[in-house]
Coordinates of C-alpha atoms in Angstrom, one line a residue:
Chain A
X1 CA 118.4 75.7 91.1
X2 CA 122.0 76.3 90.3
X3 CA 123.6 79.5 92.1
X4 CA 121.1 79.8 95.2
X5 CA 122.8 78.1 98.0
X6 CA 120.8 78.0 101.5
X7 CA 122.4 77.2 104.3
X8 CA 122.1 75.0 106.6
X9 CA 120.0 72.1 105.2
X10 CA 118.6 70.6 108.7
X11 CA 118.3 72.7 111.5
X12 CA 117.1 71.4 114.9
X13 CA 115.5 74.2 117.6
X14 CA 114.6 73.6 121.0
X15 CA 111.3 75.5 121.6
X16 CA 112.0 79.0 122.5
X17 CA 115.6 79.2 120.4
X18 CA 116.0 80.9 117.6
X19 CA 116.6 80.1 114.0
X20 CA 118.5 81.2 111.5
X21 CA 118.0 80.5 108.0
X22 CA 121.2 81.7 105.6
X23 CA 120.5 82.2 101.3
X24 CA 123.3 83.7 99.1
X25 CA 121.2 84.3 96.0
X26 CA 122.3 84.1 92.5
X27 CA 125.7 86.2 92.2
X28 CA 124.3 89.1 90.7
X29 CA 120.7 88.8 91.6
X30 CA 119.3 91.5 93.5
X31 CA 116.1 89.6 94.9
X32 CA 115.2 87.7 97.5
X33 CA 111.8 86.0 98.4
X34 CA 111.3 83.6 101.3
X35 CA 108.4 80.8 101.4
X36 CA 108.0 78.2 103.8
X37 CA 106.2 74.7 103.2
X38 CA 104.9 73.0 105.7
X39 CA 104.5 69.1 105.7
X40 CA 102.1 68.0 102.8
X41 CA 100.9 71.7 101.9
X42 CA 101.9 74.2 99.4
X43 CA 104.4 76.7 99.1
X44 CA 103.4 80.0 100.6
X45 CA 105.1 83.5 100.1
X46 CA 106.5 84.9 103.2
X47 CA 108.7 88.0 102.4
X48 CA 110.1 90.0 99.4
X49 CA 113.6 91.9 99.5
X50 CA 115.5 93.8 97.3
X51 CA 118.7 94.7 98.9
X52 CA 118.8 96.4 102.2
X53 CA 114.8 96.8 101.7
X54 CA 111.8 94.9 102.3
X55 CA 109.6 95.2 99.8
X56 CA 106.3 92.5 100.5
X57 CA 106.0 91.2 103.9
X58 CA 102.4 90.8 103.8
X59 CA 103.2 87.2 104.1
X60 CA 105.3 87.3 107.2
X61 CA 103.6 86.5 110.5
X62 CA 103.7 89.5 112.6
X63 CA 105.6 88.2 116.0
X64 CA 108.8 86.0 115.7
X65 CA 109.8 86.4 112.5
X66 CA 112.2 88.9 110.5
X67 CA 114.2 89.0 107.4
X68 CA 116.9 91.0 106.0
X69 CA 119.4 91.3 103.1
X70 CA 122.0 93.6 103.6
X71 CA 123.9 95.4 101.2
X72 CA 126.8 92.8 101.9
X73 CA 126.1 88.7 102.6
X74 CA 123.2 86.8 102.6
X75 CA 119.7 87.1 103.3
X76 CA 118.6 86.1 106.6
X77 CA 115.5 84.8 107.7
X78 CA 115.1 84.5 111.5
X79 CA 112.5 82.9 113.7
X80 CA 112.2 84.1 117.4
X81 CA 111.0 81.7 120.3
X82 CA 110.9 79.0 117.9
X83 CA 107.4 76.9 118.3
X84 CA 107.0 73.6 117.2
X85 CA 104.5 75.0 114.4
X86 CA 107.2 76.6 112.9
X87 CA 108.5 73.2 111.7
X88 CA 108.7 73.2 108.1
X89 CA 110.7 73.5 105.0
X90 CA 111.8 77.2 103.9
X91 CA 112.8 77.9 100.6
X92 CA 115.0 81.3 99.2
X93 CA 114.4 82.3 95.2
X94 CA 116.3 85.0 93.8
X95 CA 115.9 86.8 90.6
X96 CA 117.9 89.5 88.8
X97 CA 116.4 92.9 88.3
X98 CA 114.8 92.8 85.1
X99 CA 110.5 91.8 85.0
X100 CA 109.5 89.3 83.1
X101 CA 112.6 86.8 84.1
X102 CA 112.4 83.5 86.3
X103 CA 113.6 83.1 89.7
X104 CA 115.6 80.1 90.9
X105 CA 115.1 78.6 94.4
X106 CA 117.4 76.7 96.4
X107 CA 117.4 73.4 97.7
X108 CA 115.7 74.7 101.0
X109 CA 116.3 74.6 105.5
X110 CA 114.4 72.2 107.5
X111 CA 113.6 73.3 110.5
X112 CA 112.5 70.9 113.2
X113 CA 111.7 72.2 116.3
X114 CA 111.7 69.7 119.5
Chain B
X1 CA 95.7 89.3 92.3
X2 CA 95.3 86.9 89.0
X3 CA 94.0 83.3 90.5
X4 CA 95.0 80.0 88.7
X5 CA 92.8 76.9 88.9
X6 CA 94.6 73.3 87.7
X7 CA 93.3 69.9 88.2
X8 CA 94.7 68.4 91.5
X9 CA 96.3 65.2 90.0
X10 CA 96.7 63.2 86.2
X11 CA 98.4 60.3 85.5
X12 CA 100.2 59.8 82.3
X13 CA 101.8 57.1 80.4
X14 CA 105.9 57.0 80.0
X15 CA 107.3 58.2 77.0
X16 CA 103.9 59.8 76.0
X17 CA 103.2 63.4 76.1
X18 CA 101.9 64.9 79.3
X19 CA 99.3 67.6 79.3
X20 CA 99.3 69.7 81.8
X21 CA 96.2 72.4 81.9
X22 CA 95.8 75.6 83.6
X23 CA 92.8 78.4 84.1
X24 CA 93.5 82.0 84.8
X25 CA 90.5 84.0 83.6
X26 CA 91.3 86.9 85.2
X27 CA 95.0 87.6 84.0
X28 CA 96.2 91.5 83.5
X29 CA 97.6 91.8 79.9
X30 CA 101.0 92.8 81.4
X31 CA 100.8 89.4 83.7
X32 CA 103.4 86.7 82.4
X33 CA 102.0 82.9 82.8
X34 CA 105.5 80.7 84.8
X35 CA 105.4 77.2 85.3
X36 CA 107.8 75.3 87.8
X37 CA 107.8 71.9 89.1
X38 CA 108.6 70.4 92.6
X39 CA 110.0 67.3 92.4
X40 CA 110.0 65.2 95.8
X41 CA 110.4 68.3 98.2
X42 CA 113.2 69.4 96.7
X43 CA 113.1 73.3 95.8
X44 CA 110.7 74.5 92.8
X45 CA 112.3 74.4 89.4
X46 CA 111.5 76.7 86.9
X47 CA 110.3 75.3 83.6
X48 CA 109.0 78.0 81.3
X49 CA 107.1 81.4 81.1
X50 CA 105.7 83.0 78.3
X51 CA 103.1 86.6 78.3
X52 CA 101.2 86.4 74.8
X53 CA 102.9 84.0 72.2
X54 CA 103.9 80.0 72.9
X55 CA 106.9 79.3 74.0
X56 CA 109.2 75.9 73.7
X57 CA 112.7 75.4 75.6
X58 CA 114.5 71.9 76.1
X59 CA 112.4 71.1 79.0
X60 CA 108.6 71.5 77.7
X61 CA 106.4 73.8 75.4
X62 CA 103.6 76.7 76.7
X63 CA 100.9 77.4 75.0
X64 CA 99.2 79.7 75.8
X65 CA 95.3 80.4 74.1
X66 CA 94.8 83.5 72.2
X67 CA 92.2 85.3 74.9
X68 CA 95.0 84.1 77.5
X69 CA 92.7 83.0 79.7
X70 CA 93.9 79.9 79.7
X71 CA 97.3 77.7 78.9
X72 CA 98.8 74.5 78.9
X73 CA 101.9 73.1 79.5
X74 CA 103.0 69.8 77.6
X75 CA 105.7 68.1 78.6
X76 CA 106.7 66.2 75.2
X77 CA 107.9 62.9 76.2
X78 CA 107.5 62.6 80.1
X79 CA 109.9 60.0 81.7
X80 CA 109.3 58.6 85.5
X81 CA 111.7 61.4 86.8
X82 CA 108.9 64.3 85.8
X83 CA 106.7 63.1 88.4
X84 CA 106.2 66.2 90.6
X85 CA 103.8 68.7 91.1
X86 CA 103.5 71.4 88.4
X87 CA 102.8 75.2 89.2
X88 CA 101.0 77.3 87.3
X89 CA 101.6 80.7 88.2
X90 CA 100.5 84.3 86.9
X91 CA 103.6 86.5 88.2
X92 CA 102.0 89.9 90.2
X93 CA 104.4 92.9 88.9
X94 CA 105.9 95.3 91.2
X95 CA 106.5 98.7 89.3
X96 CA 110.0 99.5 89.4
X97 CA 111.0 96.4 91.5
X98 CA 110.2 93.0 89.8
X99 CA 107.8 90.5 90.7
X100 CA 107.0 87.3 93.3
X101 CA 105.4 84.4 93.0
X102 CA 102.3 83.1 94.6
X103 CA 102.3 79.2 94.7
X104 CA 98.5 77.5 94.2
X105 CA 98.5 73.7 94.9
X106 CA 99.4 72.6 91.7
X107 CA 98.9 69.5 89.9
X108 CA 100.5 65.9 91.0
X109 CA 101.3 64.5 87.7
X110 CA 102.4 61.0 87.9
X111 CA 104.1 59.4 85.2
X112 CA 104.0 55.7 85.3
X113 CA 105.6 53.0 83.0

Protein backbone atom coordinates (compact mmCIF):
# COMPACT_ATOMS: atom_id res chain seq x y z
CA UNK A 1 0.00 0.00 0.00
CA UNK A 2 2.86 2.34 0.31
CA UNK A 3 2.75 5.57 -2.07
CA UNK A 4 -1.21 5.74 -2.57
CA UNK A 5 -2.37 8.24 -0.11
CA UNK A 6 -6.37 8.94 -0.07
CA UNK A 7 -7.60 11.53 1.52
CA UNK A 8 -9.72 12.11 3.89
CA UNK A 9 -10.13 8.91 5.87
CA UNK A 10 -13.79 9.53 7.44
CA UNK A 11 -16.02 11.68 5.70
CA UNK A 12 -19.50 12.47 7.16
CA UNK A 13 -22.45 13.85 4.46
CA UNK A 14 -25.67 15.11 5.19
CA UNK A 15 -28.09 13.64 2.65
CA UNK A 16 -28.13 15.72 -0.40
CA UNK A 17 -24.23 17.14 0.10
CA UNK A 18 -21.68 16.23 -1.85
CA UNK A 19 -18.55 14.16 -1.42
CA UNK A 20 -15.32 14.36 -2.35
CA UNK A 21 -13.05 11.60 -2.26
CA UNK A 22 -9.09 12.84 -2.93
CA UNK A 23 -6.17 9.80 -4.17
CA UNK A 24 -2.62 10.93 -5.11
CA UNK A 25 -1.46 7.61 -6.74
CA UNK A 26 1.94 6.21 -6.72
CA UNK A 27 4.37 9.10 -7.86
CA UNK A 28 4.87 8.04 -11.19
CA UNK A 29 1.87 5.82 -11.76
CA UNK A 30 -0.33 6.82 -14.43
CA UNK A 31 -3.52 4.75 -13.30
CA UNK A 32 -6.21 5.17 -11.37
CA UNK A 33 -9.17 2.72 -10.53
CA UNK A 34 -11.85 3.47 -7.91
CA UNK A 35 -13.98 0.63 -6.03
CA UNK A 36 -16.23 0.98 -3.30
CA UNK A 37 -17.10 -1.70 -0.59
CA UNK A 38 -20.02 -1.56 1.12
CA UNK A 39 -20.43 -3.01 4.66
CA UNK A 40 -19.77 -6.88 4.70
CA UNK A 41 -19.62 -7.18 0.69
CA UNK A 42 -16.89 -7.33 -1.76
CA UNK A 43 -14.92 -4.93 -3.49
CA UNK A 44 -16.54 -3.76 -6.75
CA UNK A 45 -14.87 -1.80 -9.64
CA UNK A 46 -16.33 1.53 -10.21
CA UNK A 47 -14.05 3.58 -12.71
CA UNK A 48 -10.75 3.30 -14.69
CA UNK A 49 -8.54 6.45 -15.48
CA UNK A 50 -5.55 7.11 -17.13
CA UNK A 51 -4.63 10.65 -16.86
CA UNK A 52 -7.07 13.29 -18.05
CA UNK A 53 -9.15 10.13 -19.61
CA UNK A 54 -11.58 7.83 -18.48
CA UNK A 55 -11.04 4.74 -19.70
CA UNK A 56 -13.85 1.96 -17.91
CA UNK A 57 -16.76 3.42 -16.23
CA UNK A 58 -18.94 0.67 -16.81
CA UNK A 59 -18.88 0.38 -13.09
CA UNK A 60 -19.99 3.81 -12.22
CA UNK A 61 -23.69 4.47 -11.44
CA UNK A 62 -25.04 6.66 -14.02
CA UNK A 63 -26.54 9.74 -11.82
CA UNK A 64 -24.43 11.30 -8.85
CA UNK A 65 -21.33 10.16 -9.42
CA UNK A 66 -18.10 11.37 -11.50
CA UNK A 67 -14.45 10.93 -11.45
CA UNK A 68 -11.59 12.64 -12.81
CA UNK A 69 -7.65 12.80 -12.85
CA UNK A 70 -6.27 15.62 -14.30
CA UNK A 71 -3.09 16.11 -15.86
CA UNK A 72 -1.98 17.85 -12.53
CA UNK A 73 -3.23 16.58 -8.71
CA UNK A 74 -5.16 13.91 -7.67
CA UNK A 75 -7.89 11.93 -8.79
CA UNK A 76 -11.24 12.85 -7.67
CA UNK A 77 -14.10 10.83 -7.13
CA UNK A 78 -17.34 12.83 -6.38
CA UNK A 79 -20.74 11.83 -5.23
CA UNK A 80 -23.75 14.29 -5.89
CA UNK A 81 -26.90 14.48 -3.58
CA UNK A 82 -25.26 12.15 -1.33
CA UNK A 83 -27.92 9.13 -0.19
CA UNK A 84 -27.55 7.27 2.71
CA UNK A 85 -26.82 4.07 0.30
CA UNK A 86 -23.83 5.62 -0.75
CA UNK A 87 -22.30 4.81 2.64
CA UNK A 88 -19.40 2.71 2.22
CA UNK A 89 -15.76 2.35 1.99
CA UNK A 90 -13.95 3.55 -1.32
CA UNK A 91 -10.72 2.44 -2.20
CA UNK A 92 -8.08 4.24 -5.05
CA UNK A 93 -5.27 1.54 -6.73
CA UNK A 94 -2.80 2.92 -8.98
CA UNK A 95 -0.54 1.20 -11.26
CA UNK A 96 2.29 2.32 -13.59
CA UNK A 97 1.96 1.93 -17.29
CA UNK A 98 3.41 -1.29 -18.04
CA UNK A 99 0.76 -4.74 -18.30
CA UNK A 100 1.43 -7.39 -16.45
CA UNK A 101 2.46 -5.21 -13.05
CA UNK A 102 0.47 -5.00 -9.65
CA UNK A 103 -1.46 -2.16 -8.50
CA UNK A 104 -1.38 -0.84 -4.96
CA UNK A 105 -4.50 0.49 -3.10
CA UNK A 106 -4.68 2.85 -0.45
CA UNK A 107 -5.92 2.73 2.89
CA UNK A 108 -9.47 3.90 1.68
CA UNK A 109 -12.57 7.08 2.53
CA UNK A 110 -15.43 6.19 4.61
CA UNK A 111 -18.14 7.82 3.75
CA UNK A 112 -21.14 8.00 6.16
CA UNK A 113 -23.91 9.71 5.13
CA UNK A 114 -26.59 10.95 7.93
CA UNK B 1 -14.35 -11.78 -18.77
CA UNK B 2 -12.27 -14.87 -17.05
CA UNK B 3 -14.49 -15.90 -13.79
CA UNK B 4 -12.67 -17.21 -10.64
CA UNK B 5 -14.38 -19.66 -8.20
CA UNK B 6 -12.51 -20.13 -4.46
CA UNK B 7 -13.94 -21.79 -1.48
CA UNK B 8 -15.75 -19.11 0.75
CA UNK B 9 -13.72 -19.82 4.02
CA UNK B 10 -10.66 -22.53 5.46
CA UNK B 11 -9.26 -22.51 8.58
CA UNK B 12 -5.68 -23.31 9.15
CA UNK B 13 -3.33 -24.18 11.87
CA UNK B 14 -0.52 -21.43 12.95
CA UNK B 15 2.80 -21.96 11.81
CA UNK B 16 1.58 -24.53 9.24
CA UNK B 17 1.23 -23.92 5.67
CA UNK B 18 -1.91 -22.48 4.30
CA UNK B 19 -3.38 -23.55 1.01
CA UNK B 20 -5.28 -21.37 -0.66
CA UNK B 21 -7.13 -22.78 -4.04
CA UNK B 22 -8.51 -21.09 -6.88
CA UNK B 23 -10.57 -22.12 -10.31
CA UNK B 24 -10.46 -20.13 -13.44
CA UNK B 25 -11.28 -22.44 -16.34
CA UNK B 26 -11.84 -20.03 -18.64
CA UNK B 27 -8.54 -17.92 -18.49
CA UNK B 28 -7.13 -16.20 -21.96
CA UNK B 29 -3.46 -17.26 -22.40
CA UNK B 30 -2.44 -13.58 -22.23
CA UNK B 31 -4.51 -13.36 -18.73
CA UNK B 32 -2.05 -13.03 -15.67
CA UNK B 33 -3.44 -14.92 -12.38
CA UNK B 34 -3.00 -11.78 -9.04
CA UNK B 35 -3.64 -12.57 -5.66
CA UNK B 36 -4.14 -9.85 -2.82
CA UNK B 37 -5.40 -10.07 0.58
CA UNK B 38 -7.65 -7.73 2.73
CA UNK B 39 -6.83 -7.78 6.02
CA UNK B 40 -9.65 -6.27 8.43
CA UNK B 41 -11.01 -3.55 5.95
CA UNK B 42 -8.05 -2.17 5.48
CA UNK B 43 -7.10 -1.61 1.58
CA UNK B 44 -6.18 -4.86 -0.65
CA UNK B 45 -2.60 -5.90 -0.60
CA UNK B 46 -1.07 -7.32 -3.32
CA UNK B 47 0.66 -10.55 -2.79
CA UNK B 48 1.74 -12.19 -6.05
CA UNK B 49 0.95 -12.64 -9.80
CA UNK B 50 2.38 -14.97 -12.12
CA UNK B 51 0.93 -15.87 -16.22
CA UNK B 52 2.45 -19.43 -17.05
CA UNK B 53 5.39 -20.50 -14.62
CA UNK B 54 5.16 -20.52 -10.52
CA UNK B 55 6.16 -17.84 -8.82
CA UNK B 56 7.69 -17.35 -5.06
CA UNK B 57 8.35 -13.80 -3.36
CA UNK B 58 8.85 -13.19 0.47
CA UNK B 59 5.32 -13.21 1.15
CA UNK B 60 3.93 -16.62 -0.47
CA UNK B 61 4.44 -18.93 -3.58
CA UNK B 62 1.88 -19.33 -6.84
CA UNK B 63 1.49 -22.14 -8.47
CA UNK B 64 -0.05 -22.27 -10.99
CA UNK B 65 -1.17 -25.92 -13.00
CA UNK B 66 0.19 -26.52 -16.29
CA UNK B 67 -3.37 -26.22 -18.37
CA UNK B 68 -3.72 -22.97 -16.15
CA UNK B 69 -6.96 -23.57 -15.36
CA UNK B 70 -6.38 -23.61 -12.02
CA UNK B 71 -3.79 -22.29 -9.15
CA UNK B 72 -3.00 -22.13 -5.77
CA UNK B 73 -1.60 -19.90 -3.51
CA UNK B 74 0.36 -21.26 -0.27
CA UNK B 75 1.21 -19.20 2.18
CA UNK B 76 4.33 -21.07 3.76
CA UNK B 77 4.09 -20.64 7.40
CA UNK B 78 0.80 -18.56 8.06
CA UNK B 79 0.97 -16.59 11.41
CA UNK B 80 -2.52 -15.08 13.19
CA UNK B 81 -1.82 -11.73 11.24
CA UNK B 82 -2.59 -13.58 7.64
CA UNK B 83 -6.08 -13.85 8.60
CA UNK B 84 -7.92 -11.99 5.81
CA UNK B 85 -9.63 -12.68 2.86
CA UNK B 86 -7.57 -13.74 -0.21
CA UNK B 87 -8.44 -12.65 -3.94
CA UNK B 88 -7.95 -14.48 -6.67
CA UNK B 89 -8.06 -12.55 -9.62
CA UNK B 90 -7.50 -13.10 -13.56
CA UNK B 91 -6.46 -9.35 -14.58
CA UNK B 92 -8.82 -8.29 -18.00
CA UNK B 93 -6.04 -6.46 -20.35
CA UNK B 94 -6.77 -3.26 -21.97
CA UNK B 95 -4.67 -2.96 -25.31
CA UNK B 96 -2.55 -0.10 -25.17
CA UNK B 97 -3.66 0.98 -21.58
CA UNK B 98 -3.06 -1.66 -18.78
CA UNK B 99 -5.46 -3.55 -16.91
CA UNK B 100 -8.14 -3.48 -13.72
CA UNK B 101 -9.18 -5.72 -11.42
CA UNK B 102 -12.45 -7.38 -10.77
CA UNK B 103 -12.72 -8.45 -7.08
CA UNK B 104 -14.84 -11.97 -6.56
CA UNK B 105 -15.60 -12.70 -2.80
CA UNK B 106 -12.62 -14.35 -1.95
CA UNK B 107 -11.79 -16.78 0.61
CA UNK B 108 -11.88 -15.96 4.57
CA UNK B 109 -8.91 -17.84 5.71
CA UNK B 110 -8.52 -17.96 9.39
CA UNK B 111 -5.46 -18.80 10.93
CA UNK B 112 -5.89 -19.95 14.46
CA UNK B 113 -3.27 -20.96 17.12
Amino acid sequence: NAGVMQNPRHLVRRRGQEARLRCSPVKGHSHVYWYRQLPEEGLKFMVYLQKENIIDESGMPKERFSAEFPKEGPSILRIQQVVRGDSAAYFCASSPKDVGTEAFFGQGTRLTVV
Amino acid sequence: DAKTTQPPSMDCAEGRAANLPCNHSTISGNEYVYWYRQIHSQGPQYIIHGLKNNETNEMASLIITEDRKSSTLILPHATLRDTAVYYCIVRVEYREYGNKLVFGAGTILRVKS
